[in-house]
Every structure is written in C-alpha cells, then in structure tokens.
Tab-separated table of C-alpha atoms in Angstrom:
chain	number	residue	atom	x	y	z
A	22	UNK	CA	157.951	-145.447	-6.947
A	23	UNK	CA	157.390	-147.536	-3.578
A	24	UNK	CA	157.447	-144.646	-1.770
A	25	UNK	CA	154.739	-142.995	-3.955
A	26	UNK	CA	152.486	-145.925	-3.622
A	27	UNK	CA	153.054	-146.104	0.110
A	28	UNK	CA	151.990	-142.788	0.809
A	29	UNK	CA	149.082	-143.410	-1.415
A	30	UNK	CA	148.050	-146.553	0.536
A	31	UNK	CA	148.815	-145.010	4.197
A	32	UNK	CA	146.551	-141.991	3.094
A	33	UNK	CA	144.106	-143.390	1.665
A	34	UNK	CA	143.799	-140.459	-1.430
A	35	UNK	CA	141.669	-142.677	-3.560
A	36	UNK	CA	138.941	-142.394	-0.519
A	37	UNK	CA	140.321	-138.952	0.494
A	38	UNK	CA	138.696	-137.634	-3.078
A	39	UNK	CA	135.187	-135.881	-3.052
A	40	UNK	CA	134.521	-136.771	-6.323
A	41	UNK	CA	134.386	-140.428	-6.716
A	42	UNK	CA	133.883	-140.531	-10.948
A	43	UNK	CA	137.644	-138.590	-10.907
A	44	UNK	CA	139.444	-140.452	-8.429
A	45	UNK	CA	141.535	-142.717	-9.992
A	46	UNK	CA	142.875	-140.094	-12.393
A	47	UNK	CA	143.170	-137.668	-9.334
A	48	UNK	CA	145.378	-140.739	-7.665
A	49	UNK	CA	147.382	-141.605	-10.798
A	50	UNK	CA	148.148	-137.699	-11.157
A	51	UNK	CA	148.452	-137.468	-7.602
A	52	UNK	CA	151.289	-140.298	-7.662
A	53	UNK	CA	153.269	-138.548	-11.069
A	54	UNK	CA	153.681	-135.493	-8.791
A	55	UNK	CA	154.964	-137.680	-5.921
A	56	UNK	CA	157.847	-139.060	-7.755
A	57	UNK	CA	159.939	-136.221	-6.924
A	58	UNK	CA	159.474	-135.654	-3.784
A	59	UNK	CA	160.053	-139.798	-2.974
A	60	UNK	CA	163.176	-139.211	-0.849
A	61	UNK	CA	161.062	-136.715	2.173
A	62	UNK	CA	157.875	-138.957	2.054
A	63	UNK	CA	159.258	-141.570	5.293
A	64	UNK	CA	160.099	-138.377	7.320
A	65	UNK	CA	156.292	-137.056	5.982
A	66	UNK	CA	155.024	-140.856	6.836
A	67	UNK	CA	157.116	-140.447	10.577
A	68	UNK	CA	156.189	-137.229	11.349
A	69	UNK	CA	152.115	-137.351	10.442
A	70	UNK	CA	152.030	-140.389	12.607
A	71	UNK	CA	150.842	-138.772	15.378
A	72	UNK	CA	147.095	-137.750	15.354
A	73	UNK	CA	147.795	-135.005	17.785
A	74	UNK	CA	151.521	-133.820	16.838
A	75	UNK	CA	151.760	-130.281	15.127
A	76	UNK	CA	152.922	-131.681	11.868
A	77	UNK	CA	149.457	-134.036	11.621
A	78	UNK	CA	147.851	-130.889	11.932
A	79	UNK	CA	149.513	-128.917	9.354
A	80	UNK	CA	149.864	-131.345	6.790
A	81	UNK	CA	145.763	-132.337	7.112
A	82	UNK	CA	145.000	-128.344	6.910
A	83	UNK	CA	147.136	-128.389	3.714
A	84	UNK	CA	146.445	-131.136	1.854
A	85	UNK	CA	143.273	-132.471	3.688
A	86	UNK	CA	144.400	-135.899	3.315
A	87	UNK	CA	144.023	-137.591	6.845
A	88	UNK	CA	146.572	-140.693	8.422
A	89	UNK	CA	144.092	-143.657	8.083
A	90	UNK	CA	147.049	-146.236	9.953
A	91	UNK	CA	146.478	-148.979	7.395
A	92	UNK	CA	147.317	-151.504	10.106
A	93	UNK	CA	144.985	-151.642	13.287
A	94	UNK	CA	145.498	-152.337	16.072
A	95	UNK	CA	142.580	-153.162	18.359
A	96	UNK	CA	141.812	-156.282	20.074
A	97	UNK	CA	145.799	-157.432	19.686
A	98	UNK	CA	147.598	-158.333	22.621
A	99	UNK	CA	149.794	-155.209	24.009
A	100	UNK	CA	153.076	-156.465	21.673
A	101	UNK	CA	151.326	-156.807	19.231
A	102	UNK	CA	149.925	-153.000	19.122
A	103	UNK	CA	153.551	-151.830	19.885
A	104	UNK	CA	154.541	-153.862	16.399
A	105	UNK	CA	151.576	-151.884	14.520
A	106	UNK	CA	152.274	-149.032	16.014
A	107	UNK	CA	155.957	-148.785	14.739
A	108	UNK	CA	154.612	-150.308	11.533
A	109	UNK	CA	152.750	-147.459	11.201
A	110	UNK	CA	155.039	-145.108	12.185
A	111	UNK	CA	158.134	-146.489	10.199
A	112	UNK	CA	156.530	-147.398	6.929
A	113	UNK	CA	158.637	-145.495	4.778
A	114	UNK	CA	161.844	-146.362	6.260
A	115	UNK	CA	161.248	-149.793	5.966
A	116	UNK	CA	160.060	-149.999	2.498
A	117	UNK	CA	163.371	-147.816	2.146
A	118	UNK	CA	165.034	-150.834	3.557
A	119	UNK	CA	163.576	-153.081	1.455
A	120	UNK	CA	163.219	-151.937	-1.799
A	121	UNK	CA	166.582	-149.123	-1.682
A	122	UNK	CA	169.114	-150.556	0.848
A	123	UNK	CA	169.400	-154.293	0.276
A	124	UNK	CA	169.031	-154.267	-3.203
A	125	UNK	CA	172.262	-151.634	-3.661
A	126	UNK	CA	174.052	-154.030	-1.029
A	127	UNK	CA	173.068	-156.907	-3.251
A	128	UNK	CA	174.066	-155.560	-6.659
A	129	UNK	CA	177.513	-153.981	-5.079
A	130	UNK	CA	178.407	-157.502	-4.006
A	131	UNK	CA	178.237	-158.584	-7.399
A	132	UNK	CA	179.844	-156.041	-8.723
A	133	UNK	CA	182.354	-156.775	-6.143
A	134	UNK	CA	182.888	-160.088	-7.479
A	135	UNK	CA	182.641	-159.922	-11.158
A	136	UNK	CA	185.150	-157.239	-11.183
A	137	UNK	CA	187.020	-158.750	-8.101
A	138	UNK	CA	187.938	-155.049	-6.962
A	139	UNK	CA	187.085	-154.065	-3.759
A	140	UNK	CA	187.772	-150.434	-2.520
A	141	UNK	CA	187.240	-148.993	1.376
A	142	UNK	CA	183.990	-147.012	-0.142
A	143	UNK	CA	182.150	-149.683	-1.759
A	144	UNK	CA	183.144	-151.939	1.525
A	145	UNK	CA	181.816	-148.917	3.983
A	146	UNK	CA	178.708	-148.592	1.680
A	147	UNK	CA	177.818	-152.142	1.789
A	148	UNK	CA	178.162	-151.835	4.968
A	149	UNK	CA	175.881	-148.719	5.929
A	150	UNK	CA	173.093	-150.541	3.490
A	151	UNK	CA	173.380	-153.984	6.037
A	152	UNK	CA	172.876	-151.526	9.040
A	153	UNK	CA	170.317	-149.132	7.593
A	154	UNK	CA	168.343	-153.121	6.737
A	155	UNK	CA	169.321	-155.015	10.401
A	156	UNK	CA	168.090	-151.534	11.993
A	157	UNK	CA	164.519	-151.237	10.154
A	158	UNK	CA	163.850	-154.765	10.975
A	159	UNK	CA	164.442	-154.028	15.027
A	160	UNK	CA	160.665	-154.043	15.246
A	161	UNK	CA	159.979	-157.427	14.036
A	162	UNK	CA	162.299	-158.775	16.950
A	163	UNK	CA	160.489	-160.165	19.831
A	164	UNK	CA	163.220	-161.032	22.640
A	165	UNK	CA	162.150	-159.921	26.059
A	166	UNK	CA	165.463	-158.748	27.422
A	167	UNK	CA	168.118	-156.376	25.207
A	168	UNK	CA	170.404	-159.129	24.080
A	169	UNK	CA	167.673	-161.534	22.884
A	170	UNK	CA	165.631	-158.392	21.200
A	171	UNK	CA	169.154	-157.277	19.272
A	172	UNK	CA	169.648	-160.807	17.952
A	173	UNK	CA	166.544	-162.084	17.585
C-alpha cells in the first residue's frame, strides 16, 4: 500500500490526468493496479530519478507520467540539497524501511520472546531488517568526517 501511495505522490497522477472531472477515480484505479507491482516501485522511484537518465525517458514515453521531486530543493544551503536530493532519489527504499523492515524486526522480537525460541534464521533476519533500517537512514546523518557521518 505505501508504496502505491508513494508513487502516486512522487508522480503527481492526480495532476498528471487530462481530464480533471475523472481524476480521482483514474488515481484510485490507478493505485488498485499498483498493488501488485509494490515490490519494483523503489527501483522504478531510483531509477526515474534522473531527468536525463534513459529510464526517465522511457518510463515518461510510456506512461506519460513525469518525476515532479516532491521535495525542492532551491534556495537550501548545499547539504541541504544533497539531503533532498537522496530523498528524492531513495523514497521507496526508505518508506521500505519504515513501514516493511522495522516493523518485521519488531514483531519477530516478540515473537522471540513470547515463545522464548530463538533460531540462527529468525536471529540473521532480525538482523538484515536492523541493517536494511540503519542503512536507509545514512542520509539523515550529518557528521563531516566518515566516523561521525556512520554514527551520527
């Protein structure tokens, strides 16, 4: 669902629609058919970020929906474009973070210690889902030199 919504927002399809009386049917419809396809729309999100890559290209030719980069960045100082500029580009993998990773790492803790029976898999699992969250949030970090950026 969060991923449907997110590609919604980042593409702006409720604006991207011609016919403005239709829209919000066009966008609920346009979200059902989403659903599916939930687990390709971060790469989609990465690899349109670009307004001059190949892939921007293609996927504006075949859907006609163009990257509106919800977050702007003029006028901010030059971090602060670098932040919305991976914001941009890394949506999808953060909202993966947020609403896939640390919730499974959450509820297999739990499950962990209601059952009290912990197994190398659910260990190396709750594990990855930690990593896959610490990395996504790498671009909120602000230290200057490598150590302070990594810990900060």
């Amino acid at each position: 669902l969060a991923y449907s919504v997110a590609f919604i927002w980042k593409y702006d399809v409720l604006y991207s629609i011609h016919d403005r009386s239709h829209s919000i049917i066009l966008a609920i419809a346009f979200f059902f058919i989403l659903l599916p396809f939930g687990p390709i729309i971060p790469i989609v999100i990465f690899l349109t970020d670009d307004e001059e890559s190949y892939f921007t290209k293609k996927f504006e030719e075949i859907t006609g929906f163009k990257n509106e980069g919800n977050f702007k960045a003029s006028g901010k100082s030059p971090s602060a474009r670098w932040l919305i500029e991976k914001l941009n580009k890394h949506i999808g993998f953060i909202i993966e973070a947020g609403v896939e990773a640390f919730p499974q790492a959450l509820i297999q803790l739990c499950a962990i210690c209601y059952y009290n029976e912990a197994n190398y898999v659910s260990i190396a699992s709750i594990f990855l889902s930690m990593i896959s969250v610490m990395t996504k949030s790498l671009i909120f970090s602000k230290g200057v030199e490598i150590k302070t950026f990594i810990w900060t």
